[in-house]
PDB file of C-alpha atoms in Angstrom:
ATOM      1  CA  UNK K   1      48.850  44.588   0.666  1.00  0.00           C
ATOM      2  CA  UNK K   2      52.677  45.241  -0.033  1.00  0.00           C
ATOM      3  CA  UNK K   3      52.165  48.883   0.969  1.00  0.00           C
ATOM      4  CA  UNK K   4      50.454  48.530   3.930  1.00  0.00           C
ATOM      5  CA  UNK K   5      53.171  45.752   5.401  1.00  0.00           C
ATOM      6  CA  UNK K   6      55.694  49.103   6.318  1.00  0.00           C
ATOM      7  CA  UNK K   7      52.464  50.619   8.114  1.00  0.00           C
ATOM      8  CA  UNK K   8      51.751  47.552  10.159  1.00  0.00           C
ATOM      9  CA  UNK K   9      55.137  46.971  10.955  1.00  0.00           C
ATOM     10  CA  UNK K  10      56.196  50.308  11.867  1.00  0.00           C
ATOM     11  CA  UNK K  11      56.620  51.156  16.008  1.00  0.00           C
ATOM     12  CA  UNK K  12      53.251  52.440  17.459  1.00  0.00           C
ATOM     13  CA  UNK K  13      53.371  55.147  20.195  1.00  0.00           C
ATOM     14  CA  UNK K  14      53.818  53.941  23.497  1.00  0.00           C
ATOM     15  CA  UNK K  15      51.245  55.558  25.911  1.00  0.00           C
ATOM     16  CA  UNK K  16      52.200  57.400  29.181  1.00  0.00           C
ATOM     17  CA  UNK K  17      52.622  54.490  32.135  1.00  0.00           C
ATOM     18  CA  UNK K  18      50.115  54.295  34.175  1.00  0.00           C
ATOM     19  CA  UNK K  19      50.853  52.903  38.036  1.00  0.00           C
ATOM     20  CA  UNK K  20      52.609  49.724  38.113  1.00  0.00           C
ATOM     21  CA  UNK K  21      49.567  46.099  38.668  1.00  0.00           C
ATOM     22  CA  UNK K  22      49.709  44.189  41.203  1.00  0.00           C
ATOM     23  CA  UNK K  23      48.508  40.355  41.649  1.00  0.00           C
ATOM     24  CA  UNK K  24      47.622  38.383  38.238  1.00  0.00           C
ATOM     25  CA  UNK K  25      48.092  40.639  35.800  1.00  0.00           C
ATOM     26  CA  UNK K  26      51.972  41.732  36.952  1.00  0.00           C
ATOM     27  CA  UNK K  27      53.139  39.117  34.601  1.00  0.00           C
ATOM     28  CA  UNK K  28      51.043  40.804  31.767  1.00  0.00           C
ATOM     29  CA  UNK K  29      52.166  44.001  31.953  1.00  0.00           C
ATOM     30  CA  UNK K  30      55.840  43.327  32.318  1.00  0.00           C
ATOM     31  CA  UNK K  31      56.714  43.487  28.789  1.00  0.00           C
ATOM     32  CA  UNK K  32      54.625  47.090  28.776  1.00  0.00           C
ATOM     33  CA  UNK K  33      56.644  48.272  31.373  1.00  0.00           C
ATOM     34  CA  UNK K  34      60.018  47.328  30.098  1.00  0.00           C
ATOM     35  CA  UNK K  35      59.119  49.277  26.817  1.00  0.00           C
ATOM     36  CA  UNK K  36      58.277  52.213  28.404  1.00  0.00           C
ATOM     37  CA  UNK K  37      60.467  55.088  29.020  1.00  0.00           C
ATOM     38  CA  UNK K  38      61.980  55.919  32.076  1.00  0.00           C
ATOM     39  CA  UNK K  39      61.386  59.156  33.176  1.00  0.00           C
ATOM     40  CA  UNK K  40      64.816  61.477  34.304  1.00  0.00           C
ATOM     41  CA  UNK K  41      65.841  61.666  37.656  1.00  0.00           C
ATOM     42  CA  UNK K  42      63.762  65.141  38.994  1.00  0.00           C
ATOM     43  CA  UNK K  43      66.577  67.025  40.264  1.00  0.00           C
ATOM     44  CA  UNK K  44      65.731  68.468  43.341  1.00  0.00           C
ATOM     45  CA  UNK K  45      64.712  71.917  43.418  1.00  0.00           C
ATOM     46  CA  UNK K  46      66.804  74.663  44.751  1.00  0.00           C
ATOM     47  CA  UNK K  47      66.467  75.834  48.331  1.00  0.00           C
ATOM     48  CA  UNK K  48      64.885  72.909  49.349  1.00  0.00           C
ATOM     49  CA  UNK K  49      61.607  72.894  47.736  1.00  0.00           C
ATOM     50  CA  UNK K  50      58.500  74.270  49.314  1.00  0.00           C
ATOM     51  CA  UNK K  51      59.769  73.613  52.868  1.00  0.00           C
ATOM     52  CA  UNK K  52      62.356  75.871  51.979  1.00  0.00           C
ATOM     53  CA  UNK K  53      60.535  78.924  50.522  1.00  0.00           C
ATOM     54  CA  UNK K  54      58.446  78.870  53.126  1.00  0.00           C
ATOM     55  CA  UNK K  55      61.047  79.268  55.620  1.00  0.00           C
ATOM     56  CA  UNK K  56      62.437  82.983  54.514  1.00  0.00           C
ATOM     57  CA  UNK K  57      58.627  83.953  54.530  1.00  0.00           C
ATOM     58  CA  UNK K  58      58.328  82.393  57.937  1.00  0.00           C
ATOM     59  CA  UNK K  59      61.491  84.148  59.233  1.00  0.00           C
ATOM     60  CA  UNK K  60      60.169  87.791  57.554  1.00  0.00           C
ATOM     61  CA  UNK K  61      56.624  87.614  58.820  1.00  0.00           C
ATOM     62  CA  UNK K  62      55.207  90.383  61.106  1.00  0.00           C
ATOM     63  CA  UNK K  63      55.205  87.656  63.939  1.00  0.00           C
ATOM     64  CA  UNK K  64      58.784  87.461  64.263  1.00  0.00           C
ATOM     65  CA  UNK K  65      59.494  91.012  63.837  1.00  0.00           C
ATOM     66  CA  UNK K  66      57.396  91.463  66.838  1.00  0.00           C
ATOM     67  CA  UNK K  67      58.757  88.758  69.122  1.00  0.00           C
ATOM     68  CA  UNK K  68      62.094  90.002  68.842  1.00  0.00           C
ATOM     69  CA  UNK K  69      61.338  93.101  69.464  1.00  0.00           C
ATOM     70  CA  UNK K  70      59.481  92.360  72.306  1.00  0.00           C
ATOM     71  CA  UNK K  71      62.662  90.551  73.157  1.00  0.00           C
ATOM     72  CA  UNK K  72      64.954  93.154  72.613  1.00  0.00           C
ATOM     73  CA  UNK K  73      63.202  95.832  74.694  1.00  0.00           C
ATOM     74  CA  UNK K  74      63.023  93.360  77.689  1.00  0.00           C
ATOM     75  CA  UNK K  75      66.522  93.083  77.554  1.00  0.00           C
ATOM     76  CA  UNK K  76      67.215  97.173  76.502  1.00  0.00           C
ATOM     77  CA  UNK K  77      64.981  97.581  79.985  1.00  0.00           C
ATOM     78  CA  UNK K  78      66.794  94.963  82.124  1.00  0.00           C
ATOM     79  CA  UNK K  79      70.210  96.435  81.350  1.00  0.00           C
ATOM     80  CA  UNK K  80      69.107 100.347  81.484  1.00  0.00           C
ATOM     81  CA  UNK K  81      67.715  99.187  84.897  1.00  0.00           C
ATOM     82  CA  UNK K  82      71.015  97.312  86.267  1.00  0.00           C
ATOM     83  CA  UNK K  83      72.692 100.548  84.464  1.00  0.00           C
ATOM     84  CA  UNK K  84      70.937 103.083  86.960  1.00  0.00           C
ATOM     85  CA  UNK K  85      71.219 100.378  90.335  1.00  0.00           C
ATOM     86  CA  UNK K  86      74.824 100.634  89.621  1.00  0.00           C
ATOM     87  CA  UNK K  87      75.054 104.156  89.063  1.00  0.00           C
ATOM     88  CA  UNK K  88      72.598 104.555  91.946  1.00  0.00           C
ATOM     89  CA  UNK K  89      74.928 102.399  94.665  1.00  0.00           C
ATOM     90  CA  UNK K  90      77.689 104.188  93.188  1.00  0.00           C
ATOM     91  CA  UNK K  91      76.188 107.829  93.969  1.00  0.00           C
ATOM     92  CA  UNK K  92      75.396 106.155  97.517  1.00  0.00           C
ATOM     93  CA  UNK K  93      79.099 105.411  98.023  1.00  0.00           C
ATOM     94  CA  UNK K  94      80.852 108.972  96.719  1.00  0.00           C
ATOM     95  CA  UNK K  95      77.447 111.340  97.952  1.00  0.00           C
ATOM     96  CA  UNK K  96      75.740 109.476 100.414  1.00  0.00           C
ATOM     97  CA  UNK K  97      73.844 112.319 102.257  1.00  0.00           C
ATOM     98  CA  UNK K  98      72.792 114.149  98.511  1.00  0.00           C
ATOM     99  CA  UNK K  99      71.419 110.727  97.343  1.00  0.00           C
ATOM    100  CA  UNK K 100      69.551 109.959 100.109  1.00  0.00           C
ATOM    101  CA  UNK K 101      68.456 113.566 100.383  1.00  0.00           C
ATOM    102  CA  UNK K 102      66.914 114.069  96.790  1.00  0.00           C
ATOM    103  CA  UNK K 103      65.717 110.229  96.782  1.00  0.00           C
ATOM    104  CA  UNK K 104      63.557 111.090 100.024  1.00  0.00           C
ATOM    105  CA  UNK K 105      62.330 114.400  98.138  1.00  0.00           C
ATOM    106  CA  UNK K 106      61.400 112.364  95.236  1.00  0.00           C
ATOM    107  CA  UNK K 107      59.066 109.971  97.125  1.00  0.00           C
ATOM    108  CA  UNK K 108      57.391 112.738  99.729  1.00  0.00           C
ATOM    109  CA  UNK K 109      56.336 114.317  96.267  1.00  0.00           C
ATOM    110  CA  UNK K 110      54.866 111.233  94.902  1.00  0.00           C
ATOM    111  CA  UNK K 111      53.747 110.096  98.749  1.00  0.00           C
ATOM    112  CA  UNK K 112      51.456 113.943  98.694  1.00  0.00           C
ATOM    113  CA  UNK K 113      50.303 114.181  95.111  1.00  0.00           C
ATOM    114  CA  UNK K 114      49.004 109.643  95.697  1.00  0.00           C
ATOM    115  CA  UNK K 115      47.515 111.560  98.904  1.00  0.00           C
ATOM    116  CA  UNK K 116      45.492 114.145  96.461  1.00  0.00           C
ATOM    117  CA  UNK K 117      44.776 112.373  93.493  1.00  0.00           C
ATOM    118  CA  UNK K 118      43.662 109.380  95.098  1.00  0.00           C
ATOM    119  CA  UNK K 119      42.693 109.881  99.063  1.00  0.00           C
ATOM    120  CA  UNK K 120      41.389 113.441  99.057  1.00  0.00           C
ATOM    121  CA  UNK K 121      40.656 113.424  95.252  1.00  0.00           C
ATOM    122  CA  UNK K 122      41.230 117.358  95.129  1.00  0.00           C
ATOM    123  CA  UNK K 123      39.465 118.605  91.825  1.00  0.00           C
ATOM    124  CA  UNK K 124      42.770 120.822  91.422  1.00  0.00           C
ATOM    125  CA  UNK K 125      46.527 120.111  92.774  1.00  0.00           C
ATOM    126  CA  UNK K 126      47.834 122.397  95.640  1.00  0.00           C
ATOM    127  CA  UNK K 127      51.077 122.720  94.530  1.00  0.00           C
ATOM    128  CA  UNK K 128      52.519 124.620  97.056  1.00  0.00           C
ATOM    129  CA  UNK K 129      51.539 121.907  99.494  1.00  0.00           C
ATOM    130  CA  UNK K 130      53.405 119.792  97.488  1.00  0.00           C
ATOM    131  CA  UNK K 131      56.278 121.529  97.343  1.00  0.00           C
ATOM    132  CA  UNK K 132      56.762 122.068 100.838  1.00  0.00           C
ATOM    133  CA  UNK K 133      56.189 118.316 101.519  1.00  0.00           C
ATOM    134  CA  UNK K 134      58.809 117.704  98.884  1.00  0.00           C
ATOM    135  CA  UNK K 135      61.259 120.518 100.939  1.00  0.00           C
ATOM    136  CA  UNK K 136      61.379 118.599 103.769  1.00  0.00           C
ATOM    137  CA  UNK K 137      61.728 115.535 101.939  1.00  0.00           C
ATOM    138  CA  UNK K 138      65.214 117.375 100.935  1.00  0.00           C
ATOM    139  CA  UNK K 139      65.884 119.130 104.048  1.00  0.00           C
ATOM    140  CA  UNK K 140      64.998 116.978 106.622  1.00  0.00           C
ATOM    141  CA  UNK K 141      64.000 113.456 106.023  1.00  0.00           C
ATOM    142  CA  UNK K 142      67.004 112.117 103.960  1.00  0.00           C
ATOM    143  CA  UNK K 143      69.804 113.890 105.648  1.00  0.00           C
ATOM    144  CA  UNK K 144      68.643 113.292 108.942  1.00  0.00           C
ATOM    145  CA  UNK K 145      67.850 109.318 108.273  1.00  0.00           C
ATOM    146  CA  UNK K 146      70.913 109.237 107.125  1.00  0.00           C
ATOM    147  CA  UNK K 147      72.537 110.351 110.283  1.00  0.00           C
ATOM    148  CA  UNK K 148      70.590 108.233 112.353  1.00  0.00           C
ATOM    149  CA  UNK K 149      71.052 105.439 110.909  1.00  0.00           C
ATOM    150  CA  UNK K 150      74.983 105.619 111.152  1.00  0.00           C
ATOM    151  CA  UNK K 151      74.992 106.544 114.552  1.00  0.00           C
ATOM    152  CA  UNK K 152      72.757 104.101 115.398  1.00  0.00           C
ATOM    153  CA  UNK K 153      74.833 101.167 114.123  1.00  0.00           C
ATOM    154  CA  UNK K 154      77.705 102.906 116.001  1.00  0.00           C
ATOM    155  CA  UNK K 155      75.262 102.705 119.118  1.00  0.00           C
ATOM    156  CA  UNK K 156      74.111  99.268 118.737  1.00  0.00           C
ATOM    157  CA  UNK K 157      77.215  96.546 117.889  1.00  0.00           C
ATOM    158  CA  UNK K 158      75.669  93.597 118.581  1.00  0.00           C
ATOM    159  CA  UNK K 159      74.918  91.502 115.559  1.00  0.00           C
ATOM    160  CA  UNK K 160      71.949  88.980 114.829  1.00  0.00           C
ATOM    161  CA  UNK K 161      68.552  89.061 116.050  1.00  0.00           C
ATOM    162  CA  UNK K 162      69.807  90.422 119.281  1.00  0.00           C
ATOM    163  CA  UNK K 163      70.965  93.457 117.729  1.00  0.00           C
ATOM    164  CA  UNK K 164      68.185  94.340 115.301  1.00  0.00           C
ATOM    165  CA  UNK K 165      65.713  94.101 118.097  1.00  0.00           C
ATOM    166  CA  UNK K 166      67.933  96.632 120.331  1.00  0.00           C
ATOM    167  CA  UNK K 167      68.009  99.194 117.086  1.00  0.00           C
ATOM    168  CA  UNK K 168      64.109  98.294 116.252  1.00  0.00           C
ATOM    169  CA  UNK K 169      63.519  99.290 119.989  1.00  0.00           C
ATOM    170  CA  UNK K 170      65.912 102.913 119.586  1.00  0.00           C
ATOM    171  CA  UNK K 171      64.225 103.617 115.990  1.00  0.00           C
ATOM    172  CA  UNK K 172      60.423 102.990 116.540  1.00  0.00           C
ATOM    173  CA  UNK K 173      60.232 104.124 120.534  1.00  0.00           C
ATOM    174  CA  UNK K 174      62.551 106.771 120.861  1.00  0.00           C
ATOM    175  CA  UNK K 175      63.718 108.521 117.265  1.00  0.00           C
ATOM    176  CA  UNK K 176      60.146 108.038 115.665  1.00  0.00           C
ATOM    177  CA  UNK K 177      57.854 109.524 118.569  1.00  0.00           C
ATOM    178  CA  UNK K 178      60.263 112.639 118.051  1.00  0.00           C
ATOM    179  CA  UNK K 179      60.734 112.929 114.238  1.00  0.00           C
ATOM    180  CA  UNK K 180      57.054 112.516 113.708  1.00  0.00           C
ATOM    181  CA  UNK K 181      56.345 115.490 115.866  1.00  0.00           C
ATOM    182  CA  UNK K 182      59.231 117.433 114.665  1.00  0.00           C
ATOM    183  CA  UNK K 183      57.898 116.863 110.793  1.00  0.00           C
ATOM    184  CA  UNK K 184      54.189 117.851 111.302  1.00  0.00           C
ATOM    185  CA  UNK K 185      55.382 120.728 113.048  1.00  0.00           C
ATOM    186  CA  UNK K 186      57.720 122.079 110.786  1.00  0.00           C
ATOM    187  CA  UNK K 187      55.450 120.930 107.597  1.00  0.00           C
ATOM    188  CA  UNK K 188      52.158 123.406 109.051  1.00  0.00           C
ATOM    189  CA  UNK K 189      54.542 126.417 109.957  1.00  0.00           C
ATOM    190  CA  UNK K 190      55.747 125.946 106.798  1.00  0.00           C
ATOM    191  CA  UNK K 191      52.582 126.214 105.032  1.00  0.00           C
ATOM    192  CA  UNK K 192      51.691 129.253 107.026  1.00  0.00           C
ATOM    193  CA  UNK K 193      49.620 128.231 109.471  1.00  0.00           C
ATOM    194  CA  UNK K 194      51.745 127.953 112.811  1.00  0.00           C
ATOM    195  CA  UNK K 195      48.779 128.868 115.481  1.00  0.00           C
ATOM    196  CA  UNK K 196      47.532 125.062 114.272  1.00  0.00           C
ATOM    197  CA  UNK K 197      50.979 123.288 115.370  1.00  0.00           C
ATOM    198  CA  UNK K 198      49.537 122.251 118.947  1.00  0.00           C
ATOM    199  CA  UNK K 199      45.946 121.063 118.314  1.00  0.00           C
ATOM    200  CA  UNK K 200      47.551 119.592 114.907  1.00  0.00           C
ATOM    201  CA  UNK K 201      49.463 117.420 117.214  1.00  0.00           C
ATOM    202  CA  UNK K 202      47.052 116.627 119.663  1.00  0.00           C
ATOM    203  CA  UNK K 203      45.002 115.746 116.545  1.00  0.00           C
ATOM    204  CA  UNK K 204      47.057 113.431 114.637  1.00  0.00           C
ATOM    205  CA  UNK K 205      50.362 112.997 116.489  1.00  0.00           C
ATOM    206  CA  UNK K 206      49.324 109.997 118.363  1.00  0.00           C
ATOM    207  CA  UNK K 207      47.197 108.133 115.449  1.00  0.00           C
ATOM    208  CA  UNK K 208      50.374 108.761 113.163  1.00  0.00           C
ATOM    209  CA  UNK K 209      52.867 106.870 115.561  1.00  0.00           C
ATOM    210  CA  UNK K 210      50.326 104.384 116.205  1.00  0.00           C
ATOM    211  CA  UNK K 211      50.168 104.057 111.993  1.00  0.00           C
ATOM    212  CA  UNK K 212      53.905 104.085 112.287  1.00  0.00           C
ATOM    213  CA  UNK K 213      54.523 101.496 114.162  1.00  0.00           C
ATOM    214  CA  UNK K 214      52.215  99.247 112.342  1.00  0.00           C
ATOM    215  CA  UNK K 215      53.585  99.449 109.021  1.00  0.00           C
ATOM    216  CA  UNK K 216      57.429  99.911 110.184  1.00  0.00           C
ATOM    217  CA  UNK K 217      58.209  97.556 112.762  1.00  0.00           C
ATOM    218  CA  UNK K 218      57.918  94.650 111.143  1.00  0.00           C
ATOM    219  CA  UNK K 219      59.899  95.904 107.923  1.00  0.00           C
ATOM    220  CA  UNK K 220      62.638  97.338 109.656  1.00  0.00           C
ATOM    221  CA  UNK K 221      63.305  94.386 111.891  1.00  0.00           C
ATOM    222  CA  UNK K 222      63.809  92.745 108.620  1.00  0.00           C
ATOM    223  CA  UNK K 223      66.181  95.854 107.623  1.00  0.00           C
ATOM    224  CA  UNK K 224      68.116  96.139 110.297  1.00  0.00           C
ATOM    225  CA  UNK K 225      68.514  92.147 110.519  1.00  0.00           C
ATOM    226  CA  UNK K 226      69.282  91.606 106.455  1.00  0.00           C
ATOM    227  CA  UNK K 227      70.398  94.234 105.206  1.00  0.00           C
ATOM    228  CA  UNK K 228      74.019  96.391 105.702  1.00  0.00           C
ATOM    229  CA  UNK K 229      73.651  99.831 106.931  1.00  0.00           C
ATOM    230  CA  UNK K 230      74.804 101.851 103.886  1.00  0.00           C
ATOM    231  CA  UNK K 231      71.712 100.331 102.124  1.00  0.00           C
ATOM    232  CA  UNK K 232      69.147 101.350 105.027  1.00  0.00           C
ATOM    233  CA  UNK K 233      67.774 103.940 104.018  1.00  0.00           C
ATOM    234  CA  UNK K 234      67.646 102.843  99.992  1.00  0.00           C
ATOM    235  CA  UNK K 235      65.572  99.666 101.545  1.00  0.00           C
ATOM    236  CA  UNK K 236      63.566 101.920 103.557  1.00  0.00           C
ATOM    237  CA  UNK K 237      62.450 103.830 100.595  1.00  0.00           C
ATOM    238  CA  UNK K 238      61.029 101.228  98.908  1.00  0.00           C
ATOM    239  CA  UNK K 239      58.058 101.614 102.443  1.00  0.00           C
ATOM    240  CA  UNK K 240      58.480 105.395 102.439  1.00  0.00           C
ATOM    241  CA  UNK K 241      56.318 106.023  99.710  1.00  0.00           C
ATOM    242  CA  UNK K 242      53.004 104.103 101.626  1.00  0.00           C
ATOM    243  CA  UNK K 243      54.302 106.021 104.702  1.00  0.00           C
ATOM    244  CA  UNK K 244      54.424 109.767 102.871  1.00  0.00           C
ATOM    245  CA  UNK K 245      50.705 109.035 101.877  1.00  0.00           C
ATOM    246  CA  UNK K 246      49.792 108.255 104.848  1.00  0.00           C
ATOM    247  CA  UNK K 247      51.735 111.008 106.754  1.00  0.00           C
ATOM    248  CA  UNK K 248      50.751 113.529 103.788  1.00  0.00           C
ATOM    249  CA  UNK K 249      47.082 112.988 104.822  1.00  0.00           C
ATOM    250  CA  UNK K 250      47.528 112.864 108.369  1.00  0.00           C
ATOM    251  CA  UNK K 251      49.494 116.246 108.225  1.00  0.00           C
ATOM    252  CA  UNK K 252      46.395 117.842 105.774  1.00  0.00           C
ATOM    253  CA  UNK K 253      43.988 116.598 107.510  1.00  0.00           C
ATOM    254  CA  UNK K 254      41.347 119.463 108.899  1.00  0.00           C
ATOM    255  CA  UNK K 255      41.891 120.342 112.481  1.00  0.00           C
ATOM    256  CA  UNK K 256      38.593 119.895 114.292  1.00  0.00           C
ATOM    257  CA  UNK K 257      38.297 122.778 116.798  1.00  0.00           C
ATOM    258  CA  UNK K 258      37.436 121.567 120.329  1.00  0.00           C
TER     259      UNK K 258
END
């Protein structure tokens, strides 16, 4: 009996706690409770936890990578293209008739080879056809825009509406009649076929002005009326290139022998 007193008095293990009771038996389990140990503070973990891991792999993944690319061309393209409007306006200002010139060459190429590809849908280019349209692109359409333009808003002073009509009225019923003629003309000698100049005009000479004026009065009211002359012909270009298709297949098309 004596040696099994220090047994029975000695402390017995305290079991891990177990949630806290409610109700009745609170007053029961108080004394557990207050004999139990108290766990240490958890120190929080470094970083943040798992919020915080997660963030550096949210920040790395392929996603992101890709949106800021995405974000970073956009913006590469929007400046390269501000970059070449200024150097553009800038070219218009210190070489006006060499700007307008090769700009006008650049868009009768792409006007004739739209015309092949898509409206005659030639199995095989005909580059010298091309080439020649691009010539007078070069040679005649930009320099001598250019120098009607200018001396038209020398002609024509009056500002407003009033004024844009008067140069609408010059540009579509007197200049255009004659610069359409001139171009066909010059555009089938060049290609070696001169005999065809007359019935080519009596073909398409009259269906091209009546084209014309469809698609170009109403624009250049508006580009007369808005914008300043030394930008004319840059607005002009942006209709030129539905106007070179158009002109390219009127000026192919096959004469039909009476």
């Amino acid at each position: 009996m004596a040696s099994a007193l220090p047994l029975l008095l000695a402390p017995r293990p305290v079991a891990s706690p177990r949630p806290a009771p409610t109700g009745r038996f609170l007053s029961l389990s108080a004394p557990l409770l207050a004999a139990a140990p108290v766990p240490a503070a958890v120190e929080p973990r470094k970083g943040g936890g798992r919020l915080a891991r997660l963030q550096p792999l949210h920040a790395a993944s392929p996603c992101n990578y890709v949106v800021a690319a995405a974000t970073g061309g956009a913006e590469a393209a929007r400046a390269k293209c501000l970059q070449f409007v200024a150097w553009y306006l800038l070219s218009l200002d210190k070489h006006p008739v060499a700007t307008k010139a090769v700009t006008s060459a650049l868009l009768n190429m792409a006007g004739d080879l739209i015309c092949q590809l898509v409206i005659d849908k030639a199995p095989k280019l005909d580059l010298k056809r091309t080439f020649m349209f691009t010539l007078l692109g070069l040679v005649l359409v930009g320099p001598t825009l250019h120098i009607w333009y200018l001396y038209l808003s020398k002609l024509v002073t009056v500002s407003g509406a009033s004024g844009a009509i008067s140069r609408l009225l010059l540009d579509q019923f007197i200049f255009s009649p004659v610069f359409i003629g001139v171009f066909m003309s010059l555009l089938v000698t060049l290609e070696g076929r001169p005999s065809l100049v007359v019935p080519k005009l009596k073909q398409e000479w009259f269906s091209s002005l009546i084209a014309n004026w469809q698609l170009w009065i109403p624009f250049q009211f508006l580009n007369f009326y808005f914008v300043p002359q030394k930008l004319q012909v840059l607005a002009a270009n942006f209709v030129a290139l539905a106007w070179n298709v158009i002109l390219s297949y009127k000026a192919h098309k096959e004469v039909i022998a009476e």
